[in-house]
Structure formats: structure tokens, C-alpha cells
mmCIF file of C-alpha atoms and ligand atoms in Angstrom:
data_model
loop_
_atom_site.group_PDB
_atom_site.id
_atom_site.type_symbol
_atom_site.label_atom_id
_atom_site.label_comp_id
_atom_site.label_asym_id
_atom_site.label_seq_id
_atom_site.Cartn_x
_atom_site.Cartn_y
_atom_site.Cartn_z
ATOM 1 C CA ALA A 508 7.920 3.650 9.814
ATOM 2 C CA ALA A 509 4.648 5.445 9.150
ATOM 3 C CA MET A 510 2.394 3.684 6.670
ATOM 4 C CA ILE A 511 -0.391 6.256 6.627
ATOM 5 C CA ASN A 512 -0.230 9.958 7.499
ATOM 6 C CA PHE A 513 -3.091 12.447 7.567
ATOM 7 C CA ASN A 514 -2.158 16.080 7.983
ATOM 8 C CA ASN A 515 -5.020 18.490 8.666
ATOM 9 C CA VAL A 516 -7.460 16.588 6.500
ATOM 10 C CA SER A 517 -11.010 17.900 6.094
ATOM 11 C CA LYS A 518 -13.784 16.509 3.953
ATOM 12 C CA PHE A 519 -16.890 18.382 2.878
ATOM 13 C CA TYR A 520 -19.457 16.427 0.936
ATOM 14 C CA PRO A 521 -21.444 18.191 -1.763
ATOM 15 C CA GLY A 522 -24.076 20.227 0.001
ATOM 16 C CA GLY A 523 -21.488 21.472 2.463
ATOM 17 C CA TYR A 524 -21.714 18.786 5.127
ATOM 18 C CA GLU A 525 -18.361 18.616 6.926
ATOM 19 C CA ALA A 526 -17.802 14.896 7.501
ATOM 20 C CA LEU A 527 -14.192 15.240 8.736
ATOM 21 C CA LYS A 528 -12.610 18.244 10.433
ATOM 22 C CA SER A 529 -8.833 18.765 10.526
ATOM 23 C CA ILE A 530 -7.799 15.158 11.041
ATOM 24 C CA THR A 531 -4.121 14.607 11.799
ATOM 25 C CA LEU A 532 -2.973 11.067 12.480
ATOM 26 C CA SER A 533 -0.148 8.644 11.851
ATOM 27 C CA ILE A 534 -0.436 4.875 11.516
ATOM 28 C CA SER A 535 2.671 2.701 11.652
ATOM 29 C CA GLN A 536 3.484 -0.077 9.272
ATOM 30 C CA GLY A 537 2.230 -3.347 10.743
ATOM 31 C CA GLU A 538 -0.219 -1.716 13.150
ATOM 32 C CA LEU A 539 -3.779 -2.912 13.777
ATOM 33 C CA ILE A 540 -5.995 0.026 14.629
ATOM 34 C CA PHE A 541 -9.686 0.572 15.330
ATOM 35 C CA PHE A 542 -11.740 3.635 14.463
ATOM 36 C CA SER A 543 -14.714 3.911 16.754
ATOM 37 C CA GLY A 544 -17.526 6.422 17.054
ATOM 38 C CA HIS A 545 -21.241 6.949 16.592
ATOM 39 C CA SER A 546 -23.053 6.430 13.316
ATOM 40 C CA GLY A 547 -22.253 9.410 11.088
ATOM 41 C CA ALA A 548 -19.048 10.247 13.005
ATOM 42 C CA GLY A 549 -16.971 9.973 9.806
ATOM 43 C CA LYS A 550 -15.451 6.478 10.107
ATOM 44 C CA SER A 551 -16.329 5.317 6.580
ATOM 45 C CA THR A 552 -15.244 8.606 5.093
ATOM 46 C CA LEU A 553 -11.852 8.295 6.778
ATOM 47 C CA LEU A 554 -11.323 4.782 5.384
ATOM 48 C CA LYS A 555 -12.516 5.816 1.926
ATOM 49 C CA LEU A 556 -9.977 8.652 1.843
ATOM 50 C CA MET A 557 -7.165 6.150 2.436
ATOM 51 C CA ALA A 558 -8.139 4.186 -0.667
ATOM 52 C CA ALA A 559 -8.897 7.310 -2.742
ATOM 53 C CA ILE A 560 -12.560 6.297 -2.993
ATOM 54 C CA GLU A 561 -13.252 9.811 -1.720
ATOM 55 C CA ARG A 562 -10.905 12.796 -2.022
ATOM 56 C CA PRO A 563 -10.115 15.239 0.781
ATOM 57 C CA THR A 564 -11.358 18.812 0.478
ATOM 58 C CA SER A 565 -8.157 20.019 2.118
ATOM 59 C CA GLY A 566 -5.096 18.627 3.842
ATOM 60 C CA SER A 567 -2.628 15.974 2.809
ATOM 61 C CA ILE A 568 -2.728 12.176 2.894
ATOM 62 C CA VAL A 569 0.306 9.950 2.471
ATOM 63 C CA VAL A 570 -0.109 6.187 2.016
ATOM 64 C CA GLY A 571 3.117 4.219 1.777
ATOM 65 C CA GLN A 572 5.491 6.726 0.230
ATOM 66 C CA GLN A 573 2.825 8.231 -1.953
ATOM 67 C CA ASN A 574 1.011 11.508 -1.520
ATOM 68 C CA ILE A 575 -2.517 10.596 -2.559
ATOM 69 C CA ASP A 576 -4.559 13.750 -1.972
ATOM 70 C CA SER A 577 -4.040 14.872 -5.539
ATOM 71 C CA LEU A 578 -3.408 11.496 -7.101
ATOM 72 C CA ARG A 579 -4.094 11.278 -10.821
ATOM 73 C CA ARG A 580 -7.053 9.076 -11.686
ATOM 74 C CA SER A 581 -4.776 6.812 -13.709
ATOM 75 C CA ALA A 582 -2.599 6.156 -10.637
ATOM 76 C CA ILE A 583 -5.449 4.909 -8.451
ATOM 77 C CA PRO A 584 -5.220 1.258 -9.571
ATOM 78 C CA TYR A 585 -1.559 1.213 -8.479
ATOM 79 C CA LEU A 586 -2.495 2.528 -5.038
ATOM 80 C CA ARG A 587 -5.245 -0.083 -4.712
ATOM 81 C CA ARG A 588 -2.837 -2.921 -5.469
ATOM 82 C CA ASN A 589 -1.470 -2.364 -1.990
ATOM 83 C CA ILE A 590 -4.855 -2.140 -0.304
ATOM 84 C CA GLY A 591 -7.464 -4.787 0.444
ATOM 85 C CA MET A 592 -10.915 -3.335 1.105
ATOM 86 C CA ILE A 593 -13.928 -4.734 2.902
ATOM 87 C CA PHE A 594 -16.845 -2.332 2.556
ATOM 88 C CA GLN A 595 -20.486 -3.172 3.122
ATOM 89 C CA GLU A 596 -21.539 -2.166 -0.361
ATOM 90 C CA GLN A 597 -19.288 -4.820 -1.918
ATOM 91 C CA LYS A 598 -21.619 -7.568 -2.938
ATOM 92 C CA ILE A 599 -21.089 -11.291 -3.147
ATOM 93 C CA LEU A 600 -22.099 -12.619 -6.579
ATOM 94 C CA TYR A 601 -24.650 -15.383 -6.118
ATOM 95 C CA ASP A 602 -24.462 -16.678 -9.682
ATOM 96 C CA ARG A 603 -21.063 -18.307 -9.027
ATOM 97 C CA ASN A 604 -19.376 -20.331 -6.306
ATOM 98 C CA VAL A 605 -17.089 -19.246 -3.459
ATOM 99 C CA PHE A 606 -13.913 -19.928 -5.438
ATOM 100 C CA ALA A 607 -15.055 -17.811 -8.406
ATOM 101 C CA ASN A 608 -16.017 -14.925 -6.091
ATOM 102 C CA VAL A 609 -12.487 -14.814 -4.651
ATOM 103 C CA MET A 610 -10.977 -15.161 -8.136
ATOM 104 C CA LEU A 611 -12.766 -12.004 -9.352
ATOM 105 C CA PRO A 612 -10.161 -9.391 -8.341
ATOM 106 C CA LEU A 613 -7.435 -11.393 -10.092
ATOM 107 C CA GLN A 614 -9.244 -11.441 -13.410
ATOM 108 C CA VAL A 615 -8.169 -7.874 -14.111
ATOM 109 C CA THR A 616 -4.509 -8.731 -13.470
ATOM 110 C CA ALA A 617 -2.029 -10.558 -15.606
ATOM 111 C CA PHE A 618 -1.765 -13.740 -13.514
ATOM 112 C CA ASP A 619 -2.108 -17.007 -15.347
ATOM 113 C CA THR A 620 -4.915 -19.353 -14.364
ATOM 114 C CA ARG A 621 -2.803 -21.726 -12.275
ATOM 115 C CA ALA A 622 -1.083 -18.951 -10.338
ATOM 116 C CA SER A 623 -4.478 -17.337 -9.731
ATOM 117 C CA ALA A 624 -6.031 -20.590 -8.555
ATOM 118 C CA SER A 625 -3.228 -21.114 -6.064
ATOM 119 C CA ARG A 626 -3.637 -17.581 -4.711
ATOM 120 C CA VAL A 627 -7.386 -18.077 -4.365
ATOM 121 C CA ARG A 628 -6.828 -21.280 -2.391
ATOM 122 C CA ALA A 629 -4.191 -19.588 -0.205
ATOM 123 C CA ALA A 630 -6.669 -16.794 0.572
ATOM 124 C CA LEU A 631 -9.520 -19.220 1.294
ATOM 125 C CA ASP A 632 -7.191 -21.227 3.524
ATOM 126 C CA LYS A 633 -6.251 -18.138 5.555
ATOM 127 C CA VAL A 634 -9.892 -17.363 6.321
ATOM 128 C CA GLY A 635 -10.772 -21.018 6.991
ATOM 129 C CA LEU A 636 -13.003 -21.502 3.951
ATOM 130 C CA LEU A 637 -10.953 -23.917 1.866
ATOM 131 C CA ASN A 638 -13.505 -26.669 2.414
ATOM 132 C CA LYS A 639 -16.226 -24.411 0.955
ATOM 133 C CA GLU A 640 -14.539 -23.446 -2.305
ATOM 134 C CA LYS A 641 -17.207 -25.131 -4.415
ATOM 135 C CA ALA A 642 -20.118 -23.985 -2.263
ATOM 136 C CA ASP A 643 -22.886 -21.741 -3.511
ATOM 137 C CA PRO A 644 -22.493 -18.530 -1.431
ATOM 138 C CA VAL A 645 -26.202 -18.574 -0.595
ATOM 139 C CA THR A 646 -25.516 -21.604 1.631
ATOM 140 C CA LEU A 647 -22.908 -19.762 3.759
ATOM 141 C CA SER A 648 -23.565 -18.443 7.264
ATOM 142 C CA GLY A 649 -23.206 -14.703 7.945
ATOM 143 C CA GLY A 650 -19.745 -15.224 9.375
ATOM 144 C CA GLU A 651 -18.674 -17.323 6.393
ATOM 145 C CA LYS A 652 -19.949 -14.684 3.969
ATOM 146 C CA GLN A 653 -17.839 -12.093 5.734
ATOM 147 C CA ARG A 654 -14.814 -14.402 5.578
ATOM 148 C CA LEU A 655 -15.431 -14.775 1.854
ATOM 149 C CA CYS A 656 -15.289 -10.978 1.551
ATOM 150 C CA ILE A 657 -12.014 -10.956 3.472
ATOM 151 C CA ALA A 658 -10.533 -13.654 1.210
ATOM 152 C CA ARG A 659 -11.525 -11.587 -1.814
ATOM 153 C CA ALA A 660 -9.884 -8.520 -0.276
ATOM 154 C CA VAL A 661 -6.554 -10.252 0.408
ATOM 155 C CA VAL A 662 -6.213 -12.445 -2.669
ATOM 156 C CA HIS A 663 -3.847 -9.934 -4.289
ATOM 157 C CA ARG A 664 -1.782 -9.900 -1.049
ATOM 158 C CA PRO A 665 -2.100 -6.239 -0.080
ATOM 159 C CA THR A 666 0.086 -4.660 2.588
ATOM 160 C CA ILE A 667 -2.867 -2.677 3.983
ATOM 161 C CA LEU A 668 -6.282 -4.095 4.860
ATOM 162 C CA ILE A 669 -9.223 -1.727 5.396
ATOM 163 C CA ALA A 670 -12.513 -2.995 6.829
ATOM 164 C CA ASP A 671 -15.611 -0.880 7.377
ATOM 165 C CA GLU A 672 -17.847 -2.296 10.139
ATOM 166 C CA PRO A 673 -16.826 -5.885 9.348
ATOM 167 C CA THR A 674 -18.803 -7.388 12.229
ATOM 168 C CA ALA A 675 -22.038 -5.472 11.674
ATOM 169 C CA ASN A 676 -24.964 -7.902 11.564
ATOM 170 C CA LEU A 677 -22.895 -10.758 12.999
ATOM 171 C CA ASP A 678 -23.528 -12.386 16.355
ATOM 172 C CA SER A 679 -20.683 -12.272 18.867
ATOM 173 C CA GLY A 680 -19.235 -15.722 18.094
ATOM 174 C CA TYR A 681 -18.879 -14.882 14.429
ATOM 175 C CA ALA A 682 -17.486 -11.454 15.294
ATOM 176 C CA ARG A 683 -14.700 -13.124 17.312
ATOM 177 C CA ASP A 684 -13.865 -15.420 14.368
ATOM 178 C CA ILE A 685 -13.635 -12.438 12.052
ATOM 179 C CA MET A 686 -11.339 -10.598 14.456
ATOM 180 C CA ALA A 687 -9.098 -13.681 14.683
ATOM 181 C CA VAL A 688 -8.777 -13.586 10.899
ATOM 182 C CA PHE A 689 -7.743 -9.915 10.974
ATOM 183 C CA GLU A 690 -5.270 -10.649 13.789
ATOM 184 C CA SER A 691 -3.686 -13.422 11.721
ATOM 185 C CA PHE A 692 -3.075 -11.046 8.807
ATOM 186 C CA ASN A 693 -1.711 -8.438 11.174
ATOM 187 C CA GLN A 694 0.682 -11.011 12.648
ATOM 188 C CA VAL A 695 2.324 -11.515 9.260
ATOM 189 C CA GLY A 696 2.895 -7.781 8.893
ATOM 190 C CA VAL A 697 -0.265 -6.496 7.211
ATOM 191 C CA THR A 698 -1.382 -3.045 8.435
ATOM 192 C CA VAL A 699 -5.052 -3.473 9.422
ATOM 193 C CA LEU A 700 -7.592 -0.649 9.837
ATOM 194 C CA ILE A 701 -11.049 -1.468 11.145
ATOM 195 C CA SER A 702 -14.007 0.816 11.756
ATOM 196 C CA THR A 703 -16.523 -0.410 14.297
ATOM 197 C CA HIS A 704 -19.004 0.641 16.925
ATOM 198 C CA ASP A 705 -19.043 -2.921 18.294
ATOM 199 C CA ARG A 706 -18.453 -2.430 22.057
ATOM 200 C CA MET A 707 -17.413 -6.043 22.546
ATOM 201 C CA LEU A 708 -14.566 -5.770 20.013
ATOM 202 C CA LEU A 709 -13.430 -2.442 21.404
ATOM 203 C CA ASP A 710 -13.509 -3.639 25.012
ATOM 204 C CA MET A 711 -11.477 -6.780 24.371
ATOM 205 C CA THR A 712 -8.811 -5.366 22.067
ATOM 206 C CA GLN A 713 -5.174 -4.701 22.990
ATOM 207 C CA HIS A 714 -4.767 -2.462 19.934
ATOM 208 C CA ARG A 715 -4.999 1.298 19.500
ATOM 209 C CA VAL A 716 -8.505 2.738 19.257
ATOM 210 C CA LEU A 717 -9.078 6.195 17.742
ATOM 211 C CA GLU A 718 -12.508 7.652 18.405
ATOM 212 C CA LEU A 719 -14.275 9.998 16.011
ATOM 213 C CA ARG A 720 -17.054 12.306 17.161
ATOM 214 C CA HIS A 721 -18.858 14.505 14.652
ATOM 215 C CA GLY A 722 -15.904 14.384 12.277
ATOM 216 C CA LYS A 723 -13.220 15.150 14.857
ATOM 217 C CA LEU A 724 -10.704 12.866 16.538
ATOM 218 C CA VAL A 725 -11.343 12.638 20.268
ATOM 219 C CA THR A 726 -8.047 12.952 22.118
HETATM 220 P P1 ADP B 894 -19.751 6.649 9.841
HETATM 221 O O1 ADP B 894 -19.014 5.649 9.000
HETATM 222 O O2 ADP B 894 -19.028 6.983 11.122
HETATM 223 O O3 ADP B 894 -21.175 6.257 10.094
HETATM 224 P P2 ADP B 894 -19.700 8.366 7.478
HETATM 225 O O4 ADP B 894 -18.294 8.645 7.127
HETATM 226 O O5 ADP B 894 -20.439 7.336 6.694
HETATM 227 O O6 ADP B 894 -19.789 8.047 9.044
HETATM 228 O O7 ADP B 894 -20.540 9.713 7.381
HETATM 229 C C1 ADP B 894 -20.108 10.928 7.976
HETATM 230 C C2 ADP B 894 -21.114 12.015 7.596
HETATM 231 O O8 ADP B 894 -20.984 12.299 6.197
HETATM 232 C C3 ADP B 894 -22.561 11.612 7.830
HETATM 233 O O9 ADP B 894 -23.261 12.745 8.280
HETATM 234 C C4 ADP B 894 -23.029 11.207 6.461
HETATM 235 O O10 ADP B 894 -24.404 11.411 6.313
HETATM 236 C C5 ADP B 894 -22.218 12.114 5.554
HETATM 237 N N1 ADP B 894 -21.968 11.478 4.249
HETATM 238 C C6 ADP B 894 -21.355 10.298 4.046
HETATM 239 N N2 ADP B 894 -21.264 10.021 2.721
HETATM 240 C C7 ADP B 894 -21.836 11.069 2.080
HETATM 241 C C8 ADP B 894 -22.053 11.408 0.705
HETATM 242 N N3 ADP B 894 -21.638 10.602 -0.286
HETATM 243 N N4 ADP B 894 -22.681 12.582 0.422
HETATM 244 C C9 ADP B 894 -23.068 13.411 1.410
HETATM 245 N N5 ADP B 894 -22.896 13.163 2.722
HETATM 246 C C10 ADP B 894 -22.287 12.007 3.049
HETATM 247 P P1 ADP B 895 3.288 -17.899 -1.294
HETATM 248 O O1 ADP B 895 4.480 -17.164 -0.779
HETATM 249 O O2 ADP B 895 3.621 -19.243 -1.879
HETATM 250 O O3 ADP B 895 2.393 -17.059 -2.157
HETATM 251 P P2 ADP B 895 1.246 -17.608 0.711
HETATM 252 O O4 ADP B 895 0.376 -16.927 -0.286
HETATM 253 O O5 ADP B 895 0.593 -18.660 1.556
HETATM 254 O O6 ADP B 895 2.483 -18.319 0.016
HETATM 255 O O7 ADP B 895 1.863 -16.479 1.652
HETATM 256 C C1 ADP B 895 3.132 -16.572 2.272
HETATM 257 C C2 ADP B 895 3.121 -15.792 3.580
HETATM 258 O O8 ADP B 895 2.851 -14.396 3.384
HETATM 259 C C3 ADP B 895 2.036 -16.287 4.529
HETATM 260 O O9 ADP B 895 2.610 -16.414 5.822
HETATM 261 C C4 ADP B 895 1.005 -15.179 4.472
HETATM 262 O O10 ADP B 895 0.217 -15.203 5.612
HETATM 263 C C5 ADP B 895 1.888 -13.963 4.350
HETATM 264 N N1 ADP B 895 1.238 -12.701 3.909
HETATM 265 C C6 ADP B 895 1.815 -11.469 4.032
HETATM 266 N N2 ADP B 895 1.027 -10.526 3.568
HETATM 267 C C7 ADP B 895 -0.094 -11.128 3.133
HETATM 268 C C8 ADP B 895 -1.306 -10.646 2.559
HETATM 269 N N3 ADP B 895 -1.529 -9.365 2.345
HETATM 270 N N4 ADP B 895 -2.233 -11.544 2.199
HETATM 271 C C9 ADP B 895 -2.013 -12.838 2.414
HETATM 272 N N5 ADP B 895 -0.904 -13.343 2.964
HETATM 273 C C10 ADP B 895 0.052 -12.509 3.333
#
């Protein structure tokens, strides 16, 4: 079944810059897919449209069963319950420990403290950071910081995981660890979408790679 469908989607930013041009694509439930392309090709914009962080100028976007191109503002939180997001602008909070950083997304939900704590530990376990739950994030390596961001993105157990350049600024060993984490979520049925221009990741993957060039899908 299709999890995400774009039909003729274009995105103009204010000022008239056309970041995406007539994108049509279909992503199956349970797929892991890479979006590649040069800086400015439109990768981030594409991922942001899926989470309704940006809205399309024209065309239609379906995520799950829901048509989201004209989603009411009040419905966005419901959409995001199904999506875990790892974007570079999401900051780790350095005034609290690893555990509390992963707990953050659950504080706006109705979970009780014990249920939340067990979800936080499950998420930390899946990214291999359970032994660091009490650590001050400033003491983490680059790869560990990124795994913390992944734990925070999956703590509400989304069915879709979106990651924008998750291995940027990481050396190749850490990049492999991060990919193994994404693979493990994909293996339990999570649909995973990753933007990257990391040649090493793209060369070694068995998964589908869609390339963007100046806002268009290269076919
Ligand atoms: P990528 O992730 O492939 O580097 P982006 O989606 O970030 O590409 O950007 C695509 C194009 O849209 C770029 O030319 C970028 O400068 C432009 N762009 C991105 N965000 C905005 C914005 N908020 N306002 C105006 N232009 C933007
Ligand atoms: P529980 O069912 O007690 O909450 P877990 O949280 O450990 O136990 O998850 C149970 C199973 O669901 C695990 O195999 C886990 O990997 C899988 N799973 C499926 N989707 C997700 C997701 N989005 N985030 C985390 N785990 C998930």
C-alpha cells in the first residue's frame, strides 16, 4: 500500500523561487528511501511538505489516508503523531540530561510518568544509548548526539520517520552506525525517508534512491 503520494506538487517560496517543480512520486508503506541531490536541489523542502512544515503551492499530497495539502492548522498535530522528524534545526537542550531530552515530546501528551519513562528507555535502547540516559548531552560524541535526536524522534512510536541530512558532519564510522539505526526501525515496519548527499551512504545502499536536481526528480 502507498504510504505517501505526491501528485504534481510544486513549491514556490515567497519571492517566487521555485524549489520543487511538478513532483509526482509514491512511497510504499515500510519502504526505506533516500533523496539525493546537490545543495539547494529541494530535498529539505520535499521532506518538510510531508510533515506539513511547509505547504505546497500546487498539487496534492497524501500521507497515510489523509490528504494534507489543505490540512487545517488544528489537524497538524494529529498528522505529526504518525511522523518522527530529524531536522538539523532541532536543538538538543544542554540544560538537562539525555533522558529528559528524549522525554520532551511526551510532555505534551497524556501519558503518565511511568509509561513515559518506559517509552523513553525503549527509545534509548533502540539507538544504543541506554547506558547514557543520565549523561549531560555536552559529553556525547557527534554520533551519539545524532542518536539522541533519533530517540527523541521515535519516542512516540511513529509509523513514518523523516531525516534531513542525518549524517552531515559525522565521520564515516558514525554515519554507518546511524544508518544501522534507521535500518533497524525500517525492519520493524517503519517507513523511513532520508535526504543525503553522502556518497558513501548512497553507494552502499540496497534501497531506492530518488535524485532531485534543481527541484525536479531525475528519472
Ligand atoms: P536542499 O535540502 O536540497 O539543500 P532546500 O529544499 O533546502 O534544498 O532548498 C531548495 C531551494 O529553496 C533553495 O534554493 C533554497 O535556497 C530555497 N529555500 C529553501 N527554504 C526557503 C525559504 N524558507 N524561503 C525561501 N527560499 C527557500
Ligand atoms: P512495547 O510494545 O512494550 O511498547 P517497544 O516499545 O519496545 O515495546 O516496541 C515493540 C516493538 O515495536 C519493537 O520491536 C519496536 O522496534 C517496534 N516498533 C514499531 N514501530 C516503532 C516505532 N515507530 N518506534 C519504535 N519502535 C517501533
